[in-house]
Short mmCIF file of C-alpha atoms in Angstrom, two decimals:
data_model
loop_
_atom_site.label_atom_id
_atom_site.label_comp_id
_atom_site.label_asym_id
_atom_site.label_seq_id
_atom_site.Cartn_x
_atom_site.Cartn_y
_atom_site.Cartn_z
CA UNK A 1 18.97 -18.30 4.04
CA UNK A 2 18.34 -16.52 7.40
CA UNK A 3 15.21 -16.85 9.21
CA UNK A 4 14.37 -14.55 12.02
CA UNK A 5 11.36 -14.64 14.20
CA UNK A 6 9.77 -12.44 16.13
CA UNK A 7 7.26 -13.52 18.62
CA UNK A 8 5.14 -11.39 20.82
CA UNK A 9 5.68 -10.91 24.84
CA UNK A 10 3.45 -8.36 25.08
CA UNK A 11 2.11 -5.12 23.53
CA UNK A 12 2.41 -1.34 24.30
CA UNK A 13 -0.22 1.27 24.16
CA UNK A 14 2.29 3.83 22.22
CA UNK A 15 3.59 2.52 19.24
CA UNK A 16 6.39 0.45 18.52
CA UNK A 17 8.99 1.87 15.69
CA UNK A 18 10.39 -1.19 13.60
CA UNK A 19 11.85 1.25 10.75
CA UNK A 20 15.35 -0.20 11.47
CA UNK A 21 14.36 -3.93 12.02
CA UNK A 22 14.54 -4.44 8.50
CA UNK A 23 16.76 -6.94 6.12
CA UNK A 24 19.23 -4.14 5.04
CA UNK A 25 20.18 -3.85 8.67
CA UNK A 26 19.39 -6.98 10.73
CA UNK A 27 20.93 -9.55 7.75
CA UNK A 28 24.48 -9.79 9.99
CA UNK A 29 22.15 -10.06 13.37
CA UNK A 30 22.10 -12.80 15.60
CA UNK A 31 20.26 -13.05 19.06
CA UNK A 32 22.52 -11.50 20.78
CA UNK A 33 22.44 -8.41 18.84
CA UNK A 34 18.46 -8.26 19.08
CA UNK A 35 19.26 -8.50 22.97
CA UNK A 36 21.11 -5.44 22.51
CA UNK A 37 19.00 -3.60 20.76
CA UNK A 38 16.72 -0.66 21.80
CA UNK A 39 13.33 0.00 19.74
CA UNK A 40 11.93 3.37 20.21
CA UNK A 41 8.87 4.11 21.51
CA UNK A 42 7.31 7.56 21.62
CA UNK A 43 10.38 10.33 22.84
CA UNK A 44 12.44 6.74 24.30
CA UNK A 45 13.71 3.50 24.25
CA UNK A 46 13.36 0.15 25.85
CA UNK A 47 15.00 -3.42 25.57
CA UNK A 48 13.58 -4.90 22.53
CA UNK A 49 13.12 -7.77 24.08
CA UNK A 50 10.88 -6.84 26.88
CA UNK A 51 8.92 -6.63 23.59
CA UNK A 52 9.90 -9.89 21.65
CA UNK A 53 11.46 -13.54 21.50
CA UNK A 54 14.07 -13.93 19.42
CA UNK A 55 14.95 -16.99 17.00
CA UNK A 56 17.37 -16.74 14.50
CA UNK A 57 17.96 -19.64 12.21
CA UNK A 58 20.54 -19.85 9.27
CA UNK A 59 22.77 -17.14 8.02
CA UNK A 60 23.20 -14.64 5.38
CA UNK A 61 25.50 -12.61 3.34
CA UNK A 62 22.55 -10.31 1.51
CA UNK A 63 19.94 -8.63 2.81
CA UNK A 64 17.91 -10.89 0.20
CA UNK A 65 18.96 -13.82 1.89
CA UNK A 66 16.05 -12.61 4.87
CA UNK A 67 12.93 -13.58 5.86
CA UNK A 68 11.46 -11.91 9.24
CA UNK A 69 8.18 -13.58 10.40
CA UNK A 70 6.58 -11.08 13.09
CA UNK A 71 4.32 -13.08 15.41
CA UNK A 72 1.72 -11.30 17.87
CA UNK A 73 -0.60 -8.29 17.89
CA UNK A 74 0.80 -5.68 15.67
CA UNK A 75 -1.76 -3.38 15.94
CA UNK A 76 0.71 -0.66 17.50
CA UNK A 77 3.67 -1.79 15.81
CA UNK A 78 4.71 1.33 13.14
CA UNK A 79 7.12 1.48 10.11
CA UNK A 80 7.53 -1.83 9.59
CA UNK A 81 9.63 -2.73 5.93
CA UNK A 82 9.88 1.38 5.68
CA UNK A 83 12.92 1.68 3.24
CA UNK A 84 13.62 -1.87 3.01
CA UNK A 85 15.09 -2.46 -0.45
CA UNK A 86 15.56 -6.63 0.10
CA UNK A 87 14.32 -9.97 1.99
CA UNK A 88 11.18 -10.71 2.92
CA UNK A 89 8.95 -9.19 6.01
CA UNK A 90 5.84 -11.59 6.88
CA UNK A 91 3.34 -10.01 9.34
CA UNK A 92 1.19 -12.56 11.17
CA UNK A 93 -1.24 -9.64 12.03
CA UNK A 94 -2.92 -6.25 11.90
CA UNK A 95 -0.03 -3.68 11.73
CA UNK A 96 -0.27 0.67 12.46
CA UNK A 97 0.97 2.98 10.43
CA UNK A 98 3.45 3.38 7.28
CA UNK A 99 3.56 -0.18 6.71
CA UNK A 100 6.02 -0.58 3.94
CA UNK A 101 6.49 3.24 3.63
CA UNK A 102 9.41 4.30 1.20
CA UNK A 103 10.21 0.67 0.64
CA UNK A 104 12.26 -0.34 -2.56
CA UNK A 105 12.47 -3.58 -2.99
CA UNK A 106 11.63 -7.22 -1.50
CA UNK A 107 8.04 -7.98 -0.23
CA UNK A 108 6.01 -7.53 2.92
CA UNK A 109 2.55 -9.80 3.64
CA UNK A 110 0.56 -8.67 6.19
CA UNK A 111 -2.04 -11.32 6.82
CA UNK A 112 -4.26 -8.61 8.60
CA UNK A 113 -4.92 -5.31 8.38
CA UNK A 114 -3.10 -1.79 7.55
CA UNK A 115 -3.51 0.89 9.35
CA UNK A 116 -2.87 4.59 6.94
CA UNK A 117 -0.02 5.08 4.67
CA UNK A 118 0.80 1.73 4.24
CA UNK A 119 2.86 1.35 0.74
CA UNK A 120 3.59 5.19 0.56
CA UNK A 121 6.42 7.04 -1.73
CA UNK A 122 6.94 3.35 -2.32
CA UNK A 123 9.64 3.13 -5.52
CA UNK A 124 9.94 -0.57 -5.78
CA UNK A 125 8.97 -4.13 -4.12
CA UNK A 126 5.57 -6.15 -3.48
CA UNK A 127 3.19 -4.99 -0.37
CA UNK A 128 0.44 -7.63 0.06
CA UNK A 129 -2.38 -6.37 2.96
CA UNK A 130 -4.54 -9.70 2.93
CA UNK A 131 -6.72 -7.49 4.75
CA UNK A 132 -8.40 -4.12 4.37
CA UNK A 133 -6.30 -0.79 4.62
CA UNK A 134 -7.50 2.71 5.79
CA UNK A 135 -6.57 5.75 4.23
CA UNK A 136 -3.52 7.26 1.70
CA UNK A 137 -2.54 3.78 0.55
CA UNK A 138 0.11 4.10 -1.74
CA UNK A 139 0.13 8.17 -1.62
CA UNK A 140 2.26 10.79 -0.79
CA UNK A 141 3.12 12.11 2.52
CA UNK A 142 2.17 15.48 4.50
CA UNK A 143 3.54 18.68 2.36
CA UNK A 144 5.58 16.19 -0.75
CA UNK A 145 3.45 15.83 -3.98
CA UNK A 146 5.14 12.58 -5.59
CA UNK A 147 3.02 8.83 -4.09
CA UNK A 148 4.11 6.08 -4.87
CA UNK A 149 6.10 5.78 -8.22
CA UNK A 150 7.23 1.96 -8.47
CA UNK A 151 6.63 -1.42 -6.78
CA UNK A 152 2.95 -3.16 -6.32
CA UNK A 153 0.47 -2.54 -3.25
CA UNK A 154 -2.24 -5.72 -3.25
CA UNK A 155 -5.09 -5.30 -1.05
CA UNK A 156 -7.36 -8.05 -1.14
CA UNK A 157 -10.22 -6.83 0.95
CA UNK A 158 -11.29 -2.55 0.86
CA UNK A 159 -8.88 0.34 0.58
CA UNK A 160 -9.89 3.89 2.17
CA UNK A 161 -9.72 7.44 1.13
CA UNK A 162 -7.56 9.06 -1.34
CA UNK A 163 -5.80 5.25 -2.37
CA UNK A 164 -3.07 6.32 -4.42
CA UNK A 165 -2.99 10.21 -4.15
CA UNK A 166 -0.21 11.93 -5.84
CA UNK A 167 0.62 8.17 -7.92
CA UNK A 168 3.50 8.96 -10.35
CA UNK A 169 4.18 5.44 -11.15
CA UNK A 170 3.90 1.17 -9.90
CA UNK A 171 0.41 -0.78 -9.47
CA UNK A 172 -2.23 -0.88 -7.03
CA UNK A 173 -4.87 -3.52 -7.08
CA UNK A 174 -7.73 -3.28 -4.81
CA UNK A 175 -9.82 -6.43 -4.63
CA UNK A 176 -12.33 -5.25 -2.62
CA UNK A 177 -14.58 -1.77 -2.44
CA UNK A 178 -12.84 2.00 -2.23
CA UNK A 179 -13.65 4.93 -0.41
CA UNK A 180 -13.78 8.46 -2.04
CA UNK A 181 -11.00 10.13 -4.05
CA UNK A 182 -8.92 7.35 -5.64
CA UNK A 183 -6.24 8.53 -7.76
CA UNK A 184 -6.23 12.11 -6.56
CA UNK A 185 -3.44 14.21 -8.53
CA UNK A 186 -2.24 11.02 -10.00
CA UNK A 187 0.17 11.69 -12.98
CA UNK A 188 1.50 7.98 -14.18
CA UNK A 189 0.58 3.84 -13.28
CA UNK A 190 -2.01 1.98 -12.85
CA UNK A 191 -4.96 1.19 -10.14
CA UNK A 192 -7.33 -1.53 -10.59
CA UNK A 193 -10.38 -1.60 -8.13
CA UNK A 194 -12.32 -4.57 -8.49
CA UNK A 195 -15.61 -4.04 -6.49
CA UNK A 196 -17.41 -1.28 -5.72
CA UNK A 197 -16.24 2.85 -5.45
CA UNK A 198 -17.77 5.01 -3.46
CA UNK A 199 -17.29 8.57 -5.64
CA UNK A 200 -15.19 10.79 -7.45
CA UNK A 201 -12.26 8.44 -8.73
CA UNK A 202 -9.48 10.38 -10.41
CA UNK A 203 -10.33 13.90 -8.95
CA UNK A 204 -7.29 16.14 -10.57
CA UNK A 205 -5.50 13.31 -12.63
CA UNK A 206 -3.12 14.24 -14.99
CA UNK A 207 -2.04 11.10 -15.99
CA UNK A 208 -1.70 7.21 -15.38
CA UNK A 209 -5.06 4.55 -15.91
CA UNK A 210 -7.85 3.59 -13.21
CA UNK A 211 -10.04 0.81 -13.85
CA UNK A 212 -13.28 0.14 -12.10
CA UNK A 213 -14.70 -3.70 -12.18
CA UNK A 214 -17.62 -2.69 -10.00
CA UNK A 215 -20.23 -0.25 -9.36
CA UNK A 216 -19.08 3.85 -9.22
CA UNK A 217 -21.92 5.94 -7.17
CA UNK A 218 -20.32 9.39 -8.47
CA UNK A 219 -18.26 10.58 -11.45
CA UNK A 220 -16.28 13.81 -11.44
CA UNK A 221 -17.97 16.34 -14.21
CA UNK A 222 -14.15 16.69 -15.37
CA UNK A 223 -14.04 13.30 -17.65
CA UNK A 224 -15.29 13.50 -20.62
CA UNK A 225 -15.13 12.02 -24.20
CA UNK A 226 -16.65 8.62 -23.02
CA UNK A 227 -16.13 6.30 -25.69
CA UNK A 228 -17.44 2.19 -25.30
CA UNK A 229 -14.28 -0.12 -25.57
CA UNK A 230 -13.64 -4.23 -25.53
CA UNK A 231 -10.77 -6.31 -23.80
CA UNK A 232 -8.66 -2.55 -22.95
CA UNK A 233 -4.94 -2.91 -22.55
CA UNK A 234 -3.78 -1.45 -19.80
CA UNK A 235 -0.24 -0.76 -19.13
CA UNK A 236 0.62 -4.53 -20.58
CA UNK A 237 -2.22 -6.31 -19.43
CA UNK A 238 -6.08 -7.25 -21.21
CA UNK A 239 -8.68 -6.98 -19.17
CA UNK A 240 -11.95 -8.92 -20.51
CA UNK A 241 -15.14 -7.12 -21.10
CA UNK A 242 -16.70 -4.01 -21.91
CA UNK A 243 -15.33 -0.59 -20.66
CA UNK A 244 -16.74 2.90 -20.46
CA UNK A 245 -13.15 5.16 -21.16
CA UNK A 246 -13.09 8.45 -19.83
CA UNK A 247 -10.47 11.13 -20.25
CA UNK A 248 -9.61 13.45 -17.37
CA UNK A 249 -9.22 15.37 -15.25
CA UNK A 250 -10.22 18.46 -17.61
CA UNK A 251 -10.05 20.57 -14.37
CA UNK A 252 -5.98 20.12 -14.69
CA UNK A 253 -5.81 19.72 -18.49
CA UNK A 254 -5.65 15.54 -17.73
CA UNK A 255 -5.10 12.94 -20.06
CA UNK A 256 -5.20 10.47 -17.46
CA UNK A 257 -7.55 7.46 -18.00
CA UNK A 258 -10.87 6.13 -16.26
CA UNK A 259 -12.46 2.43 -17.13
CA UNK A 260 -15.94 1.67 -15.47
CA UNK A 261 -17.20 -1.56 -16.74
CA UNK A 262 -20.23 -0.90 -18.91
CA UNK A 263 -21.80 -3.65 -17.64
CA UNK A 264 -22.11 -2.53 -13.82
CA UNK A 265 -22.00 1.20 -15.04
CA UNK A 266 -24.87 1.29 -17.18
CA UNK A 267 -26.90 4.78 -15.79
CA UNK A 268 -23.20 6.54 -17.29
CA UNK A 269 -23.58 4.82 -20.89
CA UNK A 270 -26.17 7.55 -21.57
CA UNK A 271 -25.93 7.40 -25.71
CA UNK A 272 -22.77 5.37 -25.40
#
């Protein structure tokens, strides 16, 4: 097993690119090549290590065989685990933007907060934000129409605007509240939201299952046939309790599935 650190010198007001500092790459990397190496920033590049101390302990023969602790604040530190497909990436921080973007495999923690886009056109892996991320979590990227389509995204505070957009496949699990729009053109998987959602879940869902422990404010007019179900399962799990189940989006012919718990959601049980 290799261990790599990273530890902080000091920060930059542009932000720092780490789409290459990944397992796949770095696994054969040993100080001297992070002395060598030049991290873009904006239109250039400088010395990584104006950036960062180095420690490398161990070896490896796999990418899989990696575990890269990032130490410092992160807050303008972009792309990190983008494409990564093994190892481990531990953020001891906040992090910008695209935070485990296109990623494939391993797992990323960030024991902070994510900035937009973190986990999106993911196909594989575990991204765990242990804070609160802003918006297009798990979606799709300017001008493409296929999210995320394999992996999990765990958030366990909020998750902003449009979580999931364009989902074709994987899980997202929001612990805390959600902003407008979850689930937007969503075709396939799974997103479970366990507090509170601010309005229109599931706006032009084809396809896939979102699940609502708390309180919904809003409810598209496009779901209909609400029908009262116990203990749902839910792409191979049970979830315990009562369930209002929705079909939509009838806007886009959807079959797609919305859950509100009937407990929390009791102004939409109507003659349920």
């Amino acid at each position: 097993m290799k261990k790599i650190t990273l530890n902080q010198k000091k920060t930059s007001t542009i932000g720092l690119e780490f789409d290459e500092l990944i397992p796949d790459n770095v696994y054969t990397w040993e100080k001297a090549d992070f002395e060598k190496y030049q991290v873009p920033i904006g239109n250039s590049k400088f010395p990584f290590t104006d950036y960062f101390d180095v420690e490398v302990e161990g070896s490896a023969e796999a990418p899989n065989e990696v575990i890269i602790t990032i130490n410092g604040d992160l807050r303008r530190v972009k792309y990190i685990g983008t494409k990564m497909t093994a190892g481990e990436i531990i953020a001891n921080s906040s992090v910008d933007l695209h935070c485990g973007s296109e990623m494939a495999g391993g797992s990323i923690t960030v024991n902070g907060d994510a900035e937009s886009y973190a986990g999106r056109e993911m196909t594989g892996g575990t991204l765990t934000i242990k804070g609160s991320t802003r918006e297009f979590c798990g979606s799709s990227y300017i001008g493409d129409w296929r999210g995320m389509t394999g992996g999990q995204i765990i958030i366990d505070g909020s998750a902003g605007k449009q979580l999931g957009e364009c989902l074709t496949g994987g899980e997202i699990h929001v612990k805390g509240n959600c902003d407008i729009l979850a689930g937007i053109h969503m075709t396939k998987g799974l997103i479970q939201i366990d507090g509170d959602v601010t309005r229109w879940p599931g706006g032009q869902m084809q396809g896939g299952n979102i699940l609502i422990k708390g309180k919904l404010s809003r409810l598209l007019e496009g779901f209909v046939d609400a029908e009262v179900v116990t203990n749902p399962e839910i792409a191979g799990k049970t979830f315990t309790g009562r369930y209002i189940k929705y079909t939509g989006d009838i806007a886009r012919n959807g079959k797609g599935n919305l859950y509100l718990d009937a407990d929390k959601n009791r102004n939409f049980l109507g003659n349920y």
